[in-house]
Amino acid sequence: MTLDIKVRKVTELKDLYAMQKLEKKIWGMEPIPVHQTMTAVKNGGLIVGAFLKEQMVGYSYSFTGYTEGQVYLCSHMLAVDKEFQMMGIGKLLKDEQLRLAREMGYRLIVWTFDPLESRNAYLNTSKLFGVCYDYIVDCYGKMDDGLNKGLPTDRFQVAWWIDSARVMNKWQPNLQYSRPFETSVDRDSYPILRLPDTNKWLLAEEIEVPVPKNIQLIKQNKPELAYEWRMKTRTIFRQLCEGGFALIDVCITEDTVAYYRFCKRSIIPLPNQRSLSNEN
């Protein structure tokens, strides 16, 4: 079904209140106060809404960040009403965010996502051409909402260099990725990750790491297995980031796992690769 979704910048109070209601519906927790969001949009922040006629069905919320002389846009929240997910609305919101951010003079947009949410990783790297070279352990501490409850809130930070060749030219390297990590399935067909006995895989120039295609289903039915995935991939992703790698793409398969593609970040056409992991 094709819907006539319109995306636009949000500045009016009525739309900020609509965003509050949608935020509470999606996340199941108290929303950001309107005085906070209004102050943000008046002082360098940016909110983009997706509308079906007059109904807000999705939004992105961003505010200004600054560190060591560098100004950037912190894209703190992207959400789409459950009834309207899997329709490309998230991509529409990010595209409009990019366009407006360029007009405002930004060159970098950053945000975080759960490293085990492969669908988000696919959007962020394969569709938007962001890169991830910062891994943050338990970024937000304990959270009890439906999506985060039960696991440490580890996060990848996305660096979206919106004027880089990576983004402007949709740059992807032509590489032969190695797959040193073995997976299997348990008796209920849930994927299991096995770590190698050595770290020789770090000697590769490019590498693929398996991640469950549906971590929420695993968390719901086998929370101990979801926790195992968190801790094992934490070990892998931290070593990759510390070793100069960046996540740049996701390979979707017919299997129970997707594969995250990492290459040396020195080959990616980016203007500045300063770490911002302590700021978001």
Tab-separated table of C-alpha atoms in Angstrom:
chain	number	residue	atom	x	y	z
A	1	MET	CA	0.000	0.000	0.000
A	2	THR	CA	1.356	3.406	-1.014
A	3	LEU	CA	0.549	6.263	1.358
A	4	ASP	CA	0.822	9.972	0.668
A	5	ILE	CA	3.322	10.715	3.435
A	6	LYS	CA	4.625	14.276	3.684
A	7	VAL	CA	7.755	15.175	5.635
A	8	ARG	CA	8.490	18.678	6.862
A	9	LYS	CA	10.277	20.692	9.503
A	10	VAL	CA	8.377	20.973	12.793
A	11	THR	CA	8.290	24.296	14.633
A	12	GLU	CA	4.702	24.839	15.818
A	13	LEU	CA	3.449	23.983	19.286
A	14	LYS	CA	0.589	21.806	18.037
A	15	ASP	CA	3.053	19.587	16.194
A	16	LEU	CA	5.355	19.378	19.206
A	17	TYR	CA	2.433	18.170	21.314
A	18	ALA	CA	1.585	15.622	18.606
A	19	MET	CA	5.206	14.457	18.747
A	20	GLN	CA	4.881	14.032	22.528
A	21	LYS	CA	1.851	11.774	22.141
A	22	LEU	CA	3.543	9.693	19.455
A	23	GLU	CA	6.734	9.408	21.509
A	24	LYS	CA	4.811	8.079	24.502
A	25	LYS	CA	2.873	5.634	22.303
A	26	ILE	CA	6.001	4.246	20.649
A	27	TRP	CA	8.443	4.132	23.562
A	28	GLY	CA	6.045	3.634	26.462
A	29	MET	CA	7.746	6.189	28.685
A	30	GLU	CA	7.300	9.834	29.594
A	31	PRO	CA	8.019	12.050	26.572
A	32	ILE	CA	10.411	14.978	26.304
A	33	PRO	CA	8.778	18.172	27.637
A	34	VAL	CA	7.575	20.594	24.975
A	35	HIS	CA	9.556	23.444	26.557
A	36	GLN	CA	12.684	21.365	25.871
A	37	THR	CA	11.867	20.557	22.232
A	38	MET	CA	10.751	24.107	21.502
A	39	THR	CA	13.979	25.493	22.962
A	40	ALA	CA	15.985	23.049	20.861
A	41	VAL	CA	14.379	24.019	17.537
A	42	LYS	CA	14.842	27.712	18.324
A	43	ASN	CA	18.556	27.239	19.039
A	44	GLY	CA	20.064	25.168	16.255
A	45	GLY	CA	18.100	21.963	16.757
A	46	LEU	CA	15.929	20.288	14.169
A	47	ILE	CA	12.699	18.288	14.309
A	48	VAL	CA	11.269	16.665	11.192
A	49	GLY	CA	7.794	15.171	11.153
A	50	ALA	CA	6.165	12.628	8.828
A	51	PHE	CA	2.466	13.247	8.265
A	52	LEU	CA	-0.423	11.351	6.731
A	53	LYS	CA	-2.729	14.279	6.057
A	54	GLU	CA	-2.722	15.983	9.491
A	55	GLN	CA	-1.722	12.881	11.503
A	56	MET	CA	1.910	12.682	12.621
A	57	VAL	CA	3.114	9.124	12.041
A	58	GLY	CA	6.844	9.584	12.580
A	59	TYR	CA	9.469	12.103	13.597
A	60	SER	CA	13.152	12.751	14.123
A	61	TYR	CA	14.427	14.959	16.931
A	62	SER	CA	17.898	16.545	16.898
A	63	PHE	CA	19.814	19.147	18.867
A	64	THR	CA	23.186	20.856	18.561
A	65	GLY	CA	26.352	19.160	19.798
A	66	TYR	CA	29.825	20.610	20.298
A	67	THR	CA	33.206	19.202	21.221
A	68	GLU	CA	36.811	20.350	20.695
A	69	GLY	CA	35.819	23.156	18.350
A	70	GLN	CA	33.512	21.014	16.233
A	71	VAL	CA	29.790	21.681	15.933
A	72	TYR	CA	27.501	18.865	14.831
A	73	LEU	CA	23.870	17.766	15.003
A	74	CYS	CA	22.903	15.117	17.569
A	75	SER	CA	20.040	13.072	16.128
A	76	HIS	CA	18.700	11.847	19.423
A	77	MET	CA	15.460	10.135	18.414
A	78	LEU	CA	13.883	8.640	15.280
A	79	ALA	CA	10.510	6.943	15.626
A	80	VAL	CA	7.706	5.707	13.396
A	81	ASP	CA	4.261	4.613	14.565
A	82	LYS	CA	4.103	0.800	14.599
A	83	GLU	CA	1.175	0.845	12.157
A	84	PHE	CA	3.344	2.635	9.597
A	85	GLN	CA	6.670	0.840	9.965
A	86	MET	CA	8.406	-0.985	7.104
A	87	MET	CA	7.097	1.609	4.625
A	88	GLY	CA	10.310	3.608	4.157
A	89	ILE	CA	9.203	6.467	6.420
A	90	GLY	CA	12.400	6.335	8.480
A	91	LYS	CA	14.438	6.871	5.306
A	92	LEU	CA	12.205	9.804	4.284
A	93	LEU	CA	12.765	11.419	7.676
A	94	LYS	CA	16.541	10.987	7.478
A	95	ASP	CA	16.695	12.328	3.912
A	96	GLU	CA	14.817	15.470	4.933
A	97	GLN	CA	16.959	15.794	8.043
A	98	LEU	CA	20.055	15.684	5.853
A	99	ARG	CA	18.707	18.304	3.439
A	100	LEU	CA	17.714	20.713	6.192
A	101	ALA	CA	20.913	20.145	8.167
A	102	ARG	CA	22.963	21.113	5.108
A	103	GLU	CA	20.926	24.310	4.778
A	104	MET	CA	21.642	25.068	8.432
A	105	GLY	CA	25.382	24.645	7.885
A	106	TYR	CA	25.953	21.285	9.545
A	107	ARG	CA	28.468	18.849	8.074
A	108	LEU	CA	28.179	16.019	10.603
A	109	ILE	CA	25.158	14.309	12.181
A	110	VAL	CA	25.617	11.702	14.916
A	111	TRP	CA	23.265	9.272	16.639
A	112	THR	CA	23.347	5.931	18.428
A	113	PHE	CA	21.619	2.596	17.895
A	114	ASP	CA	21.593	-0.840	19.496
A	115	PRO	CA	24.321	-2.912	17.775
A	116	LEU	CA	22.060	-5.986	17.831
A	117	GLU	CA	19.266	-4.267	15.888
A	118	SER	CA	20.326	-5.343	12.402
A	119	ARG	CA	17.434	-3.565	10.671
A	120	ASN	CA	18.614	-0.255	12.107
A	121	ALA	CA	22.205	-1.042	11.157
A	122	TYR	CA	21.095	-1.702	7.573
A	123	LEU	CA	19.315	1.661	7.336
A	124	ASN	CA	22.190	3.559	8.935
A	125	THR	CA	25.008	2.099	6.840
A	126	SER	CA	23.634	0.496	3.670
A	127	LYS	CA	20.926	3.077	2.962
A	128	LEU	CA	22.210	6.293	4.549
A	129	PHE	CA	25.954	5.550	4.208
A	130	GLY	CA	26.813	6.443	7.768
A	131	VAL	CA	29.800	4.774	9.421
A	132	CYS	CA	30.324	3.422	12.940
A	133	TYR	CA	33.747	3.473	14.575
A	134	ASP	CA	32.729	4.183	18.179
A	135	TYR	CA	31.274	1.461	20.424
A	136	ILE	CA	29.834	2.644	23.740
A	137	VAL	CA	29.334	0.127	26.564
A	138	ASP	CA	26.044	0.522	28.496
A	139	CYS	CA	25.570	3.975	27.016
A	140	TYR	CA	22.319	4.881	28.794
A	141	GLY	CA	22.480	2.580	31.787
A	142	LYS	CA	19.465	0.473	32.727
A	143	MET	CA	16.338	1.171	30.670
A	144	ASP	CA	12.961	-0.470	31.243
A	145	ASP	CA	11.076	0.320	28.047
A	146	GLY	CA	9.982	-2.538	25.796
A	147	LEU	CA	12.833	-2.301	23.293
A	148	ASN	CA	15.664	-1.968	25.802
A	149	LYS	CA	14.573	-3.829	28.919
A	150	GLY	CA	16.699	-6.822	29.851
A	151	LEU	CA	20.002	-5.972	28.150
A	152	PRO	CA	22.851	-3.543	28.817
A	153	THR	CA	22.316	-0.495	26.606
A	154	ASP	CA	25.431	-0.856	24.461
A	155	ARG	CA	25.401	1.401	21.411
A	156	PHE	CA	27.146	1.999	18.136
A	157	GLN	CA	27.514	5.676	17.339
A	158	VAL	CA	26.818	6.602	13.737
A	159	ALA	CA	28.910	9.339	12.133
A	160	TRP	CA	27.024	10.729	9.137
A	161	TRP	CA	29.428	13.007	7.281
A	162	ILE	CA	26.768	14.480	5.026
A	163	ASP	CA	29.118	16.243	2.573
A	164	SER	CA	31.634	13.390	2.303
A	165	ALA	CA	32.193	11.257	-0.793
A	166	ARG	CA	30.939	8.324	1.254
A	167	VAL	CA	27.475	9.942	1.490
A	168	MET	CA	27.367	12.114	-1.638
A	169	ASN	CA	28.600	9.346	-3.970
A	170	LYS	CA	27.135	6.401	-2.014
A	171	TRP	CA	30.650	4.988	-1.636
A	172	GLN	CA	31.074	1.318	-0.849
A	173	PRO	CA	34.391	-0.523	-1.236
A	174	ASN	CA	34.669	-3.538	-3.519
A	175	LEU	CA	36.066	-6.008	-0.997
A	176	GLN	CA	36.129	-9.735	-0.361
A	177	TYR	CA	34.992	-10.036	3.237
A	178	SER	CA	36.143	-12.893	5.443
A	179	ARG	CA	33.745	-14.722	7.798
A	180	PRO	CA	35.785	-16.053	10.729
A	181	PHE	CA	32.857	-16.402	13.138
A	182	GLU	CA	30.787	-19.577	13.111
A	183	THR	CA	27.098	-19.730	13.927
A	184	SER	CA	24.663	-22.557	14.486
A	185	VAL	CA	21.065	-22.834	15.663
A	186	ASP	CA	19.639	-24.351	18.817
A	187	ARG	CA	16.734	-26.802	18.949
A	188	ASP	CA	14.298	-23.889	18.634
A	189	SER	CA	16.100	-22.523	15.552
A	190	TYR	CA	17.558	-19.499	17.344
A	191	PRO	CA	21.080	-18.520	16.230
A	192	ILE	CA	24.127	-19.143	18.408
A	193	LEU	CA	27.499	-17.412	17.986
A	194	ARG	CA	30.816	-19.166	18.638
A	195	LEU	CA	33.967	-17.147	19.242
A	196	PRO	CA	37.305	-18.334	17.790
A	197	ASP	CA	40.063	-19.515	20.113
A	198	THR	CA	42.428	-16.773	18.895
A	199	ASN	CA	42.218	-13.163	17.705
A	200	LYS	CA	43.898	-13.821	14.365
A	201	TRP	CA	40.753	-12.501	12.680
A	202	LEU	CA	41.900	-9.005	13.666
A	203	LEU	CA	44.692	-9.303	11.089
A	204	ALA	CA	42.175	-9.131	8.248
A	205	GLU	CA	41.596	-5.916	6.306
A	206	GLU	CA	37.865	-6.522	5.991
A	207	ILE	CA	35.583	-8.784	7.977
A	208	GLU	CA	31.948	-9.818	8.430
A	209	VAL	CA	30.375	-10.365	11.858
A	210	PRO	CA	27.047	-12.222	12.288
A	211	VAL	CA	24.203	-10.578	14.211
A	212	PRO	CA	20.682	-11.960	14.796
A	213	LYS	CA	18.051	-10.769	12.348
A	214	ASN	CA	15.486	-10.516	15.165
A	215	ILE	CA	17.067	-9.854	18.544
A	216	GLN	CA	13.715	-8.766	20.027
A	217	LEU	CA	12.235	-12.213	19.384
A	218	ILE	CA	15.232	-13.861	21.010
A	219	LYS	CA	15.055	-11.487	23.972
A	220	GLN	CA	11.373	-12.246	24.430
A	221	ASN	CA	11.697	-16.034	24.283
A	222	LYS	CA	15.292	-16.720	25.350
A	223	PRO	CA	16.634	-13.752	27.317
A	224	GLU	CA	19.772	-15.646	28.367
A	225	LEU	CA	20.673	-16.188	24.710
A	226	ALA	CA	20.058	-12.508	23.920
A	227	TYR	CA	22.417	-11.577	26.764
A	228	GLU	CA	25.006	-13.993	25.391
A	229	TRP	CA	24.794	-12.262	21.998
A	230	ARG	CA	25.253	-8.895	23.670
A	231	MET	CA	28.388	-9.899	25.542
A	232	LYS	CA	30.018	-11.816	22.684
A	233	THR	CA	29.406	-9.104	20.102
A	234	ARG	CA	30.527	-6.465	22.593
A	235	THR	CA	33.909	-8.185	22.713
A	236	ILE	CA	34.139	-8.346	18.928
A	237	PHE	CA	32.901	-4.836	18.155
A	238	ARG	CA	35.096	-3.157	20.760
A	239	GLN	CA	38.177	-4.886	19.406
A	240	LEU	CA	37.280	-3.896	15.856
A	241	CYS	CA	36.719	-0.242	16.729
A	242	GLU	CA	39.912	-0.099	18.777
A	243	GLY	CA	41.742	-1.778	15.878
A	244	GLY	CA	40.855	0.944	13.393
A	245	PHE	CA	37.834	-0.702	11.737
A	246	ALA	CA	34.466	0.829	10.908
A	247	LEU	CA	31.070	-0.706	10.221
A	248	ILE	CA	30.020	0.385	6.728
A	249	ASP	CA	27.455	-2.098	5.388
A	250	VAL	CA	25.083	-4.941	6.275
A	251	CYS	CA	24.680	-8.122	4.245
A	252	ILE	CA	21.128	-9.449	4.541
A	253	THR	CA	20.781	-13.232	4.177
A	254	GLU	CA	18.004	-15.811	4.155
A	255	ASP	CA	19.520	-17.261	7.325
A	256	THR	CA	18.747	-16.360	10.959
A	257	VAL	CA	21.635	-13.862	10.988
A	258	ALA	CA	22.699	-10.824	9.017
A	259	TYR	CA	26.378	-9.932	8.546
A	260	TYR	CA	27.899	-6.608	9.550
A	261	ARG	CA	30.695	-5.560	7.204
A	262	PHE	CA	33.759	-3.836	8.618
A	263	CYS	CA	36.767	-2.395	6.816
A	264	LYS	CA	39.729	-0.288	7.877
A	265	ARG	CA	38.351	3.186	8.369
A	266	SER	CA	41.467	4.731	6.842
A	267	ILE	CA	40.222	3.761	3.355
A	268	ILE	CA	36.808	5.433	3.782
A	269	PRO	CA	36.579	8.908	2.162
A	270	LEU	CA	35.746	10.967	5.262
A	271	PRO	CA	36.939	14.487	6.187
A	272	ASN	CA	37.583	13.879	9.896
A	273	GLN	CA	37.331	10.729	11.989
A	274	ARG	CA	37.580	12.207	15.460
A	275	SER	CA	35.847	10.109	18.083
A	276	LEU	CA	32.742	11.691	19.606
A	277	SER	CA	31.770	8.706	21.752
A	278	ASN	CA	31.899	10.660	24.994
A	279	GLU	CA	29.424	13.236	23.745
A	280	ASN	CA	26.279	11.290	22.806
